[in-house]
């Protein structure tokens, strides 16, 4: 799928050698890390909710960077075919903080949450890479808990820390409509039978990966929409990747793009069940194979293609890869 990324920088925030209006490819995850943490945020029509997540996230990350000079970070927002002002909103943050901290990857047309996170992860510069939802349902400060837990299980540069809301389940049942509770338990049964019994909460949108793990997992990922987490866990388990599950603080946020009616609950659950079956069968019968070495991973990521901003393009389906537009005052 096509995607175009842009970022601007001004004044003291701009990096050395940046030229007004120039375009450059994003770096690849197969290159060495150059920052401590990449935060990848998928966004589809999130003009209203994104600042409520991004402002406290940047405050937390900059405070940590100030306290620990060795800690550096970037935030990659993946605009997944939004029709509102999400892209322009992100560009205002790029102008304020610079393209070294904030980067925008624009996908056209909408490709799905799994595809958005995959493309963002494969362009991250971090030694560790965190995926987080644009609604801010999970507190960004819980990154510290995932980071601590991941470092205890990491082996040979491999490991995944999965944010979990399982400890909040009893409270959420008391607040949730009956039909949602029934479907939730039904999904738990399906996940246990078809996917995994080791991970209690596969769908929390807050997960931390080592760079090596992110390269393997996201280069091999097939599912592009909401059930992609299940395939990530399937790949991790099949490659015996260290996994830890960490309780996180979570609260429900209005404005879900997935569940907007009772019918959506049913159709989404059926779609996820279909995807679970697909993942189970495709890996069981060897239809999908897992590439592990760097050379093979590079081929699964596909060739880099670039074009000037505003030309070519995602809307026509042409495979325009990620770019960033660097500007100086």
PDB file of C-alpha atoms in Angstrom:
ATOM      1  CA  UNK A   1       0.000   0.000   0.000  1.00  0.00           C
ATOM      2  CA  UNK A   2       1.079   3.546  -0.668  1.00  0.00           C
ATOM      3  CA  UNK A   3       2.127   6.039   1.924  1.00  0.00           C
ATOM      4  CA  UNK A   4       3.723   9.422   2.094  1.00  0.00           C
ATOM      5  CA  UNK A   5       5.328  10.879   5.170  1.00  0.00           C
ATOM      6  CA  UNK A   6       6.062  14.498   5.914  1.00  0.00           C
ATOM      7  CA  UNK A   7       7.747  16.402   8.679  1.00  0.00           C
ATOM      8  CA  UNK A   8       8.841  19.994   9.000  1.00  0.00           C
ATOM      9  CA  UNK A   9      11.320  21.648  11.293  1.00  0.00           C
ATOM     10  CA  UNK A  10      12.004  25.266  12.011  1.00  0.00           C
ATOM     11  CA  UNK A  11      14.700  27.357  13.613  1.00  0.00           C
ATOM     12  CA  UNK A  12      16.629  25.724  16.428  1.00  0.00           C
ATOM     13  CA  UNK A  13      14.634  22.496  16.217  1.00  0.00           C
ATOM     14  CA  UNK A  14      15.831  21.655  12.733  1.00  0.00           C
ATOM     15  CA  UNK A  15      18.602  19.150  12.135  1.00  0.00           C
ATOM     16  CA  UNK A  16      21.900  19.990  10.489  1.00  0.00           C
ATOM     17  CA  UNK A  17      21.917  19.782   6.727  1.00  0.00           C
ATOM     18  CA  UNK A  18      18.156  20.065   6.290  1.00  0.00           C
ATOM     19  CA  UNK A  19      17.195  21.871   3.114  1.00  0.00           C
ATOM     20  CA  UNK A  20      13.983  23.791   2.499  1.00  0.00           C
ATOM     21  CA  UNK A  21      11.473  21.624   0.640  1.00  0.00           C
ATOM     22  CA  UNK A  22      13.734  18.593   0.328  1.00  0.00           C
ATOM     23  CA  UNK A  23      12.351  15.056   0.540  1.00  0.00           C
ATOM     24  CA  UNK A  24      14.130  12.073   1.997  1.00  0.00           C
ATOM     25  CA  UNK A  25      13.093   8.469   2.716  1.00  0.00           C
ATOM     26  CA  UNK A  26      12.347   7.460   6.274  1.00  0.00           C
ATOM     27  CA  UNK A  27      15.087   5.301   7.793  1.00  0.00           C
ATOM     28  CA  UNK A  28      14.533   1.534   7.916  1.00  0.00           C
ATOM     29  CA  UNK A  29      14.182  -0.548  11.044  1.00  0.00           C
ATOM     30  CA  UNK A  30      16.947  -2.748   9.623  1.00  0.00           C
ATOM     31  CA  UNK A  31      19.389   0.138  10.149  1.00  0.00           C
ATOM     32  CA  UNK A  32      21.026   0.674  13.572  1.00  0.00           C
ATOM     33  CA  UNK A  33      18.954   2.466  16.217  1.00  0.00           C
ATOM     34  CA  UNK A  34      19.654   6.174  16.696  1.00  0.00           C
ATOM     35  CA  UNK A  35      17.215   7.022  19.525  1.00  0.00           C
ATOM     36  CA  UNK A  36      16.163   5.172  22.665  1.00  0.00           C
ATOM     37  CA  UNK A  37      12.426   5.012  21.980  1.00  0.00           C
ATOM     38  CA  UNK A  38      10.101   5.318  19.002  1.00  0.00           C
ATOM     39  CA  UNK A  39       6.410   5.842  19.826  1.00  0.00           C
ATOM     40  CA  UNK A  40       4.154   4.833  16.928  1.00  0.00           C
ATOM     41  CA  UNK A  41       0.586   6.185  17.007  1.00  0.00           C
ATOM     42  CA  UNK A  42      -1.982   5.206  14.343  1.00  0.00           C
ATOM     43  CA  UNK A  43      -4.534   7.942  13.707  1.00  0.00           C
ATOM     44  CA  UNK A  44      -7.718   7.886  11.647  1.00  0.00           C
ATOM     45  CA  UNK A  45      -9.812  11.063  11.909  1.00  0.00           C
ATOM     46  CA  UNK A  46      -8.314  11.887  15.298  1.00  0.00           C
ATOM     47  CA  UNK A  47      -8.175  15.684  15.018  1.00  0.00           C
ATOM     48  CA  UNK A  48     -10.247  16.084  18.193  1.00  0.00           C
ATOM     49  CA  UNK A  49      -8.803  13.329  20.417  1.00  0.00           C
ATOM     50  CA  UNK A  50      -5.136  13.314  19.417  1.00  0.00           C
ATOM     51  CA  UNK A  51      -4.054  16.442  21.361  1.00  0.00           C
ATOM     52  CA  UNK A  52      -5.496  14.912  24.555  1.00  0.00           C
ATOM     53  CA  UNK A  53      -3.040  12.037  24.109  1.00  0.00           C
ATOM     54  CA  UNK A  54      -0.114  13.790  22.447  1.00  0.00           C
ATOM     55  CA  UNK A  55       0.298  16.710  24.863  1.00  0.00           C
ATOM     56  CA  UNK A  56       0.730  14.605  28.049  1.00  0.00           C
ATOM     57  CA  UNK A  57       2.816  12.059  26.113  1.00  0.00           C
ATOM     58  CA  UNK A  58       5.282  14.712  24.965  1.00  0.00           C
ATOM     59  CA  UNK A  59       5.358  16.234  28.454  1.00  0.00           C
ATOM     60  CA  UNK A  60       6.203  12.829  29.968  1.00  0.00           C
ATOM     61  CA  UNK A  61       8.817  11.928  27.355  1.00  0.00           C
ATOM     62  CA  UNK A  62      10.558  15.307  27.491  1.00  0.00           C
ATOM     63  CA  UNK A  63      10.633  15.204  31.285  1.00  0.00           C
ATOM     64  CA  UNK A  64      12.239  11.770  31.136  1.00  0.00           C
ATOM     65  CA  UNK A  65      14.747  12.987  28.558  1.00  0.00           C
ATOM     66  CA  UNK A  66      15.608  15.956  30.766  1.00  0.00           C
ATOM     67  CA  UNK A  67      16.098  13.712  33.808  1.00  0.00           C
ATOM     68  CA  UNK A  68      18.141  11.178  31.828  1.00  0.00           C
ATOM     69  CA  UNK A  69      20.276  12.713  29.077  1.00  0.00           C
ATOM     70  CA  UNK A  70      20.883   9.263  27.604  1.00  0.00           C
ATOM     71  CA  UNK A  71      17.146   8.878  26.875  1.00  0.00           C
ATOM     72  CA  UNK A  72      16.117  10.140  23.435  1.00  0.00           C
ATOM     73  CA  UNK A  73      12.861   9.617  21.579  1.00  0.00           C
ATOM     74  CA  UNK A  74      10.755  10.230  18.505  1.00  0.00           C
ATOM     75  CA  UNK A  75       6.996  10.145  17.969  1.00  0.00           C
ATOM     76  CA  UNK A  76       5.693   8.855  14.626  1.00  0.00           C
ATOM     77  CA  UNK A  77       2.032   9.595  13.951  1.00  0.00           C
ATOM     78  CA  UNK A  78       0.622   7.527  11.090  1.00  0.00           C
ATOM     79  CA  UNK A  79      -2.306   9.356   9.480  1.00  0.00           C
ATOM     80  CA  UNK A  80      -4.260   6.457   8.010  1.00  0.00           C
ATOM     81  CA  UNK A  81      -6.268   8.167   5.279  1.00  0.00           C
ATOM     82  CA  UNK A  82      -8.018  10.699   7.540  1.00  0.00           C
ATOM     83  CA  UNK A  83     -10.637  12.978   6.003  1.00  0.00           C
ATOM     84  CA  UNK A  84     -10.479  15.570   8.791  1.00  0.00           C
ATOM     85  CA  UNK A  85      -7.599  17.822   9.843  1.00  0.00           C
ATOM     86  CA  UNK A  86      -5.482  15.129  11.536  1.00  0.00           C
ATOM     87  CA  UNK A  87      -2.535  15.624   9.183  1.00  0.00           C
ATOM     88  CA  UNK A  88      -2.459  19.402   9.556  1.00  0.00           C
ATOM     89  CA  UNK A  89      -2.767  19.076  13.313  1.00  0.00           C
ATOM     90  CA  UNK A  90       0.277  16.803  13.433  1.00  0.00           C
ATOM     91  CA  UNK A  91       2.205  19.190  11.174  1.00  0.00           C
ATOM     92  CA  UNK A  92       1.577  21.958  13.710  1.00  0.00           C
ATOM     93  CA  UNK A  93       3.350  19.785  16.291  1.00  0.00           C
ATOM     94  CA  UNK A  94       6.180  19.159  13.820  1.00  0.00           C
ATOM     95  CA  UNK A  95       6.564  22.915  13.359  1.00  0.00           C
ATOM     96  CA  UNK A  96       6.637  23.422  17.123  1.00  0.00           C
ATOM     97  CA  UNK A  97       8.955  20.576  18.159  1.00  0.00           C
ATOM     98  CA  UNK A  98      10.922  19.784  15.007  1.00  0.00           C
ATOM     99  CA  UNK A  99      11.133  16.754  12.735  1.00  0.00           C
ATOM    100  CA  UNK A 100      13.677  15.033  14.949  1.00  0.00           C
ATOM    101  CA  UNK A 101      10.986  14.553  17.621  1.00  0.00           C
ATOM    102  CA  UNK A 102       7.716  14.441  15.656  1.00  0.00           C
ATOM    103  CA  UNK A 103       7.241  12.726  12.320  1.00  0.00           C
ATOM    104  CA  UNK A 104       4.132  12.303  10.207  1.00  0.00           C
ATOM    105  CA  UNK A 105       3.560   9.323   7.937  1.00  0.00           C
ATOM    106  CA  UNK A 106       0.533   9.783   5.669  1.00  0.00           C
ATOM    107  CA  UNK A 107      -1.225   6.781   4.127  1.00  0.00           C
ATOM    108  CA  UNK A 108      -3.764   7.053   1.304  1.00  0.00           C
ATOM    109  CA  UNK A 109      -6.291   5.528   1.147  1.00  0.00           C
ATOM    110  CA  UNK A 110      -7.164   4.162   4.608  1.00  0.00           C
ATOM    111  CA  UNK A 111      -5.353   0.854   5.079  1.00  0.00           C
ATOM    112  CA  UNK A 112      -6.311  -0.291   8.579  1.00  0.00           C
ATOM    113  CA  UNK A 113      -4.829  -0.041  12.061  1.00  0.00           C
ATOM    114  CA  UNK A 114      -2.541  -3.043  11.598  1.00  0.00           C
ATOM    115  CA  UNK A 115      -1.125  -1.652   8.359  1.00  0.00           C
ATOM    116  CA  UNK A 116      -0.657   1.799   9.897  1.00  0.00           C
ATOM    117  CA  UNK A 117       1.285   0.467  12.879  1.00  0.00           C
ATOM    118  CA  UNK A 118       3.308  -1.883  10.681  1.00  0.00           C
ATOM    119  CA  UNK A 119       4.424   0.925   8.376  1.00  0.00           C
ATOM    120  CA  UNK A 120       5.246   3.188  11.310  1.00  0.00           C
ATOM    121  CA  UNK A 121       7.220   0.502  13.136  1.00  0.00           C
ATOM    122  CA  UNK A 122       9.276  -0.399  10.062  1.00  0.00           C
ATOM    123  CA  UNK A 123      10.405   3.251   9.881  1.00  0.00           C
ATOM    124  CA  UNK A 124      11.224   3.768  13.562  1.00  0.00           C
ATOM    125  CA  UNK A 125      14.689   4.756  14.776  1.00  0.00           C
ATOM    126  CA  UNK A 126      14.280   3.456  18.322  1.00  0.00           C
ATOM    127  CA  UNK A 127      16.201   0.842  20.239  1.00  0.00           C
ATOM    128  CA  UNK A 128      12.745   0.081  21.621  1.00  0.00           C
ATOM    129  CA  UNK A 129       9.444   0.753  19.860  1.00  0.00           C
ATOM    130  CA  UNK A 130       6.128   1.434  21.588  1.00  0.00           C
ATOM    131  CA  UNK A 131       2.724   1.285  19.938  1.00  0.00           C
ATOM    132  CA  UNK A 132       0.071   3.456  21.568  1.00  0.00           C
ATOM    133  CA  UNK A 133      -3.490   4.431  20.648  1.00  0.00           C
ATOM    134  CA  UNK A 134      -4.373   7.988  19.661  1.00  0.00           C
ATOM    135  CA  UNK A 135      -7.187   8.202  22.221  1.00  0.00           C
ATOM    136  CA  UNK A 136      -4.811   8.051  25.183  1.00  0.00           C
ATOM    137  CA  UNK A 137      -6.836   5.301  26.863  1.00  0.00           C
ATOM    138  CA  UNK A 138      -3.627   3.921  28.384  1.00  0.00           C
ATOM    139  CA  UNK A 139      -1.503   6.311  30.422  1.00  0.00           C
ATOM    140  CA  UNK A 140       1.805   6.995  28.672  1.00  0.00           C
ATOM    141  CA  UNK A 141       3.616   6.844  32.024  1.00  0.00           C
ATOM    142  CA  UNK A 142       2.973   3.075  31.999  1.00  0.00           C
ATOM    143  CA  UNK A 143       5.731   2.886  29.376  1.00  0.00           C
ATOM    144  CA  UNK A 144       8.156   2.809  32.317  1.00  0.00           C
ATOM    145  CA  UNK A 145       6.525  -0.369  33.650  1.00  0.00           C
ATOM    146  CA  UNK A 146       6.664  -2.083  30.271  1.00  0.00           C
ATOM    147  CA  UNK A 147      10.265  -1.016  29.784  1.00  0.00           C
ATOM    148  CA  UNK A 148      11.329  -2.393  33.162  1.00  0.00           C
ATOM    149  CA  UNK A 149       9.545  -5.708  32.603  1.00  0.00           C
ATOM    150  CA  UNK A 150      10.808  -6.108  29.029  1.00  0.00           C
ATOM    151  CA  UNK A 151      14.426  -5.646  30.080  1.00  0.00           C
ATOM    152  CA  UNK A 152      14.045  -8.488  32.602  1.00  0.00           C
ATOM    153  CA  UNK A 153      12.859 -11.007  29.966  1.00  0.00           C
ATOM    154  CA  UNK A 154      14.791  -9.775  26.916  1.00  0.00           C
ATOM    155  CA  UNK A 155      17.109 -12.390  25.420  1.00  0.00           C
ATOM    156  CA  UNK A 156      19.467 -11.865  22.519  1.00  0.00           C
ATOM    157  CA  UNK A 157      17.825  -8.555  21.670  1.00  0.00           C
ATOM    158  CA  UNK A 158      14.391 -10.187  21.426  1.00  0.00           C
ATOM    159  CA  UNK A 159      11.335  -9.549  23.566  1.00  0.00           C
ATOM    160  CA  UNK A 160       7.818  -8.079  23.761  1.00  0.00           C
ATOM    161  CA  UNK A 161       6.009  -6.430  26.673  1.00  0.00           C
ATOM    162  CA  UNK A 162       2.218  -6.467  26.320  1.00  0.00           C
ATOM    163  CA  UNK A 163       0.064  -3.976  28.184  1.00  0.00           C
ATOM    164  CA  UNK A 164      -2.845  -5.742  29.869  1.00  0.00           C
ATOM    165  CA  UNK A 165      -6.267  -4.622  31.090  1.00  0.00           C
ATOM    166  CA  UNK A 166      -7.154  -8.071  32.450  1.00  0.00           C
ATOM    167  CA  UNK A 167      -6.958  -6.822  36.036  1.00  0.00           C
ATOM    168  CA  UNK A 168      -9.704  -4.278  35.240  1.00  0.00           C
ATOM    169  CA  UNK A 169     -12.108  -6.847  33.801  1.00  0.00           C
ATOM    170  CA  UNK A 170     -14.290  -7.349  36.877  1.00  0.00           C
ATOM    171  CA  UNK A 171     -14.868  -3.614  37.245  1.00  0.00           C
ATOM    172  CA  UNK A 172     -15.558  -3.172  33.528  1.00  0.00           C
ATOM    173  CA  UNK A 173     -18.162  -5.958  33.534  1.00  0.00           C
ATOM    174  CA  UNK A 174     -20.140  -4.066  36.154  1.00  0.00           C
ATOM    175  CA  UNK A 175     -20.180  -0.988  33.891  1.00  0.00           C
ATOM    176  CA  UNK A 176     -20.667  -2.710  30.547  1.00  0.00           C
ATOM    177  CA  UNK A 177     -23.904  -3.537  28.743  1.00  0.00           C
ATOM    178  CA  UNK A 178     -24.914  -7.223  28.948  1.00  0.00           C
ATOM    179  CA  UNK A 179     -24.481  -7.919  25.211  1.00  0.00           C
ATOM    180  CA  UNK A 180     -20.941  -6.521  25.336  1.00  0.00           C
ATOM    181  CA  UNK A 181     -20.092  -8.751  28.308  1.00  0.00           C
ATOM    182  CA  UNK A 182     -21.378 -11.871  26.517  1.00  0.00           C
ATOM    183  CA  UNK A 183     -19.384 -11.035  23.398  1.00  0.00           C
ATOM    184  CA  UNK A 184     -16.284 -10.264  25.480  1.00  0.00           C
ATOM    185  CA  UNK A 185     -16.367 -13.705  27.097  1.00  0.00           C
ATOM    186  CA  UNK A 186     -17.065 -15.295  23.719  1.00  0.00           C
ATOM    187  CA  UNK A 187     -13.979 -13.609  22.301  1.00  0.00           C
ATOM    188  CA  UNK A 188     -11.915 -14.789  25.283  1.00  0.00           C
ATOM    189  CA  UNK A 189     -12.941 -18.382  24.556  1.00  0.00           C
ATOM    190  CA  UNK A 190     -12.083 -18.025  20.851  1.00  0.00           C
ATOM    191  CA  UNK A 191      -8.672 -16.487  21.621  1.00  0.00           C
ATOM    192  CA  UNK A 192      -7.913 -19.277  24.105  1.00  0.00           C
ATOM    193  CA  UNK A 193      -8.915 -22.049  21.683  1.00  0.00           C
ATOM    194  CA  UNK A 194      -7.518 -20.614  18.456  1.00  0.00           C
ATOM    195  CA  UNK A 195      -4.618 -18.388  19.465  1.00  0.00           C
ATOM    196  CA  UNK A 196      -3.106 -18.368  22.931  1.00  0.00           C
ATOM    197  CA  UNK A 197      -3.772 -19.196  26.560  1.00  0.00           C
ATOM    198  CA  UNK A 198      -0.635 -17.443  27.790  1.00  0.00           C
ATOM    199  CA  UNK A 199      -1.692 -13.846  27.045  1.00  0.00           C
ATOM    200  CA  UNK A 200      -4.837 -12.679  28.829  1.00  0.00           C
ATOM    201  CA  UNK A 201      -5.310  -9.427  26.913  1.00  0.00           C
ATOM    202  CA  UNK A 202      -4.252  -9.672  23.283  1.00  0.00           C
ATOM    203  CA  UNK A 203      -6.017  -6.495  22.122  1.00  0.00           C
ATOM    204  CA  UNK A 204      -4.596  -3.761  24.361  1.00  0.00           C
ATOM    205  CA  UNK A 205      -3.109  -1.121  22.057  1.00  0.00           C
ATOM    206  CA  UNK A 206      -0.078  -0.529  24.300  1.00  0.00           C
ATOM    207  CA  UNK A 207       2.841  -2.837  23.449  1.00  0.00           C
ATOM    208  CA  UNK A 208       6.630  -2.406  23.645  1.00  0.00           C
ATOM    209  CA  UNK A 209       9.086  -4.208  21.356  1.00  0.00           C
ATOM    210  CA  UNK A 210      12.841  -4.494  21.128  1.00  0.00           C
ATOM    211  CA  UNK A 211      14.128  -3.294  17.781  1.00  0.00           C
ATOM    212  CA  UNK A 212      15.066  -6.795  16.671  1.00  0.00           C
ATOM    213  CA  UNK A 213      11.643  -8.162  17.655  1.00  0.00           C
ATOM    214  CA  UNK A 214       9.773  -5.333  15.926  1.00  0.00           C
ATOM    215  CA  UNK A 215      11.713  -5.954  12.700  1.00  0.00           C
ATOM    216  CA  UNK A 216      10.816  -9.644  12.707  1.00  0.00           C
ATOM    217  CA  UNK A 217       7.201  -9.288  13.825  1.00  0.00           C
ATOM    218  CA  UNK A 218       6.114  -6.419  11.610  1.00  0.00           C
ATOM    219  CA  UNK A 219       8.013  -7.591   8.526  1.00  0.00           C
ATOM    220  CA  UNK A 220       6.080 -10.867   8.755  1.00  0.00           C
ATOM    221  CA  UNK A 221       2.678  -9.369   9.610  1.00  0.00           C
ATOM    222  CA  UNK A 222      -0.168 -10.121   7.176  1.00  0.00           C
ATOM    223  CA  UNK A 223      -3.325  -8.845   8.895  1.00  0.00           C
ATOM    224  CA  UNK A 224      -3.897  -5.139   8.294  1.00  0.00           C
ATOM    225  CA  UNK A 225      -6.905  -4.354  10.438  1.00  0.00           C
ATOM    226  CA  UNK A 226      -8.067  -4.800  14.029  1.00  0.00           C
ATOM    227  CA  UNK A 227      -7.054  -8.424  14.683  1.00  0.00           C
ATOM    228  CA  UNK A 228      -3.385  -7.872  13.801  1.00  0.00           C
ATOM    229  CA  UNK A 229      -2.390  -8.139  17.500  1.00  0.00           C
ATOM    230  CA  UNK A 230      -3.376 -11.809  17.454  1.00  0.00           C
ATOM    231  CA  UNK A 231      -1.026 -12.514  14.553  1.00  0.00           C
ATOM    232  CA  UNK A 232       1.804 -10.631  16.291  1.00  0.00           C
ATOM    233  CA  UNK A 233       1.422 -12.869  19.342  1.00  0.00           C
ATOM    234  CA  UNK A 234       1.193 -15.956  17.130  1.00  0.00           C
ATOM    235  CA  UNK A 235       4.484 -15.066  15.407  1.00  0.00           C
ATOM    236  CA  UNK A 236       6.143 -14.270  18.734  1.00  0.00           C
ATOM    237  CA  UNK A 237       5.119 -17.608  20.222  1.00  0.00           C
ATOM    238  CA  UNK A 238       6.092 -19.606  17.138  1.00  0.00           C
ATOM    239  CA  UNK A 239       9.584 -18.067  17.236  1.00  0.00           C
ATOM    240  CA  UNK A 240       9.816 -18.573  21.028  1.00  0.00           C
ATOM    241  CA  UNK A 241      10.211 -14.839  21.558  1.00  0.00           C
ATOM    242  CA  UNK A 242      10.209 -13.771  25.249  1.00  0.00           C
ATOM    243  CA  UNK A 243       6.816 -12.259  26.154  1.00  0.00           C
ATOM    244  CA  UNK A 244       5.704 -10.567  29.354  1.00  0.00           C
ATOM    245  CA  UNK A 245       2.272  -9.171  30.172  1.00  0.00           C
ATOM    246  CA  UNK A 246       2.162  -6.006  32.274  1.00  0.00           C
ATOM    247  CA  UNK A 247      -0.879  -4.476  33.982  1.00  0.00           C
ATOM    248  CA  UNK A 248      -1.546  -0.916  32.771  1.00  0.00           C
ATOM    249  CA  UNK A 249      -3.861   1.909  33.760  1.00  0.00           C
ATOM    250  CA  UNK A 250      -6.657   2.153  31.220  1.00  0.00           C
ATOM    251  CA  UNK A 251      -9.921   4.053  30.862  1.00  0.00           C
ATOM    252  CA  UNK A 252     -12.557   3.991  28.156  1.00  0.00           C
ATOM    253  CA  UNK A 253     -12.567   7.021  25.844  1.00  0.00           C
ATOM    254  CA  UNK A 254     -15.549   8.113  23.751  1.00  0.00           C
ATOM    255  CA  UNK A 255     -15.226   8.273  19.981  1.00  0.00           C
ATOM    256  CA  UNK A 256     -14.309   4.677  19.086  1.00  0.00           C
ATOM    257  CA  UNK A 257     -13.868   4.152  15.333  1.00  0.00           C
ATOM    258  CA  UNK A 258     -14.541   0.423  15.724  1.00  0.00           C
ATOM    259  CA  UNK A 259     -17.675   0.148  17.896  1.00  0.00           C
ATOM    260  CA  UNK A 260     -20.346   2.771  17.270  1.00  0.00           C
ATOM    261  CA  UNK A 261     -23.508   0.652  17.622  1.00  0.00           C
ATOM    262  CA  UNK A 262     -24.746  -2.715  18.920  1.00  0.00           C
ATOM    263  CA  UNK A 263     -24.527  -4.068  15.370  1.00  0.00           C
ATOM    264  CA  UNK A 264     -20.867  -3.032  15.190  1.00  0.00           C
ATOM    265  CA  UNK A 265     -20.164  -5.184  18.274  1.00  0.00           C
ATOM    266  CA  UNK A 266     -21.504  -8.248  16.471  1.00  0.00           C
ATOM    267  CA  UNK A 267     -19.954  -7.601  13.043  1.00  0.00           C
ATOM    268  CA  UNK A 268     -16.560  -6.713  14.547  1.00  0.00           C
ATOM    269  CA  UNK A 269     -16.555  -9.858  16.668  1.00  0.00           C
ATOM    270  CA  UNK A 270     -17.376 -12.018  13.653  1.00  0.00           C
ATOM    271  CA  UNK A 271     -14.641 -10.339  11.624  1.00  0.00           C
ATOM    272  CA  UNK A 272     -12.095 -10.946  14.387  1.00  0.00           C
ATOM    273  CA  UNK A 273     -13.206 -14.591  14.653  1.00  0.00           C
ATOM    274  CA  UNK A 274     -12.640 -14.974  10.916  1.00  0.00           C
ATOM    275  CA  UNK A 275      -9.192 -13.433  11.228  1.00  0.00           C
ATOM    276  CA  UNK A 276      -8.306 -15.699  14.173  1.00  0.00           C
ATOM    277  CA  UNK A 277      -9.217 -18.743  12.106  1.00  0.00           C
ATOM    278  CA  UNK A 278      -7.206 -17.380   9.192  1.00  0.00           C
ATOM    279  CA  UNK A 279      -4.098 -16.880  11.358  1.00  0.00           C
ATOM    280  CA  UNK A 280      -4.404 -20.319  12.950  1.00  0.00           C
ATOM    281  CA  UNK A 281      -4.888 -22.177   9.666  1.00  0.00           C
ATOM    282  CA  UNK A 282      -2.359 -20.219   7.586  1.00  0.00           C
ATOM    283  CA  UNK A 283       0.466 -20.846  10.047  1.00  0.00           C
ATOM    284  CA  UNK A 284      -0.649 -24.407  10.839  1.00  0.00           C
ATOM    285  CA  UNK A 285      -0.554 -25.456   7.175  1.00  0.00           C
ATOM    286  CA  UNK A 286       2.522 -23.417   6.252  1.00  0.00           C
ATOM    287  CA  UNK A 287       0.675 -21.019   3.959  1.00  0.00           C
ATOM    288  CA  UNK A 288       2.301 -18.158   5.840  1.00  0.00           C
ATOM    289  CA  UNK A 289       5.980 -18.652   6.647  1.00  0.00           C
ATOM    290  CA  UNK A 290       8.047 -16.645   9.124  1.00  0.00           C
ATOM    291  CA  UNK A 291      11.187 -14.936   7.769  1.00  0.00           C
ATOM    292  CA  UNK A 292      13.862 -14.558  10.459  1.00  0.00           C
ATOM    293  CA  UNK A 293      17.142 -13.434   8.853  1.00  0.00           C
ATOM    294  CA  UNK A 294      17.859  -9.823   7.897  1.00  0.00           C
ATOM    295  CA  UNK A 295      18.186 -10.490   4.164  1.00  0.00           C
ATOM    296  CA  UNK A 296      14.806 -12.167   3.974  1.00  0.00           C
ATOM    297  CA  UNK A 297      13.206  -9.506   6.146  1.00  0.00           C
ATOM    298  CA  UNK A 298      14.471  -6.830   3.757  1.00  0.00           C
ATOM    299  CA  UNK A 299      12.696  -8.503   0.847  1.00  0.00           C
ATOM    300  CA  UNK A 300       9.419  -8.807   2.774  1.00  0.00           C
ATOM    301  CA  UNK A 301       9.488  -5.060   3.472  1.00  0.00           C
ATOM    302  CA  UNK A 302       9.594  -4.298  -0.242  1.00  0.00           C
ATOM    303  CA  UNK A 303      11.629  -1.756  -2.252  1.00  0.00           C
ATOM    304  CA  UNK A 304      11.837   1.888  -1.219  1.00  0.00           C
ATOM    305  CA  UNK A 305      10.156   4.263  -3.653  1.00  0.00           C
ATOM    306  CA  UNK A 306       9.935   8.019  -3.341  1.00  0.00           C
ATOM    307  CA  UNK A 307       8.288  10.932  -5.082  1.00  0.00           C
ATOM    308  CA  UNK A 308       8.059  14.665  -4.366  1.00  0.00           C
ATOM    309  CA  UNK A 309       5.257  15.741  -1.985  1.00  0.00           C
ATOM    310  CA  UNK A 310       1.970  16.187  -3.732  1.00  0.00           C
ATOM    311  CA  UNK A 311       2.938  14.078  -6.722  1.00  0.00           C
ATOM    312  CA  UNK A 312       2.212  10.490  -7.538  1.00  0.00           C
ATOM    313  CA  UNK A 313       0.289   9.065  -4.805  1.00  0.00           C
ATOM    314  CA  UNK A 314      -1.538   6.995  -2.467  1.00  0.00           C
ATOM    315  CA  UNK A 315      -4.988   7.880  -3.725  1.00  0.00           C
ATOM    316  CA  UNK A 316      -4.333   6.205  -7.054  1.00  0.00           C
ATOM    317  CA  UNK A 317      -2.902   3.127  -5.362  1.00  0.00           C
ATOM    318  CA  UNK A 318       0.672   3.723  -6.566  1.00  0.00           C
ATOM    319  CA  UNK A 319       3.237   2.264  -4.141  1.00  0.00           C
ATOM    320  CA  UNK A 320       4.728   5.556  -2.946  1.00  0.00           C
ATOM    321  CA  UNK A 321       6.754   4.740   0.149  1.00  0.00           C
ATOM    322  CA  UNK A 322       7.269   6.839   3.269  1.00  0.00           C
ATOM    323  CA  UNK A 323       8.975  10.194   2.902  1.00  0.00           C
ATOM    324  CA  UNK A 324       9.536  13.173   5.134  1.00  0.00           C
ATOM    325  CA  UNK A 325       9.667  16.771   4.075  1.00  0.00           C
ATOM    326  CA  UNK A 326      12.360  18.722   5.957  1.00  0.00           C
ATOM    327  CA  UNK A 327      12.168  22.497   6.033  1.00  0.00           C
ATOM    328  CA  UNK A 328      14.233  25.225   7.607  1.00  0.00           C
ATOM    329  CA  UNK A 329      13.365  28.809   8.289  1.00  0.00           C
TER     330      UNK A 329
END
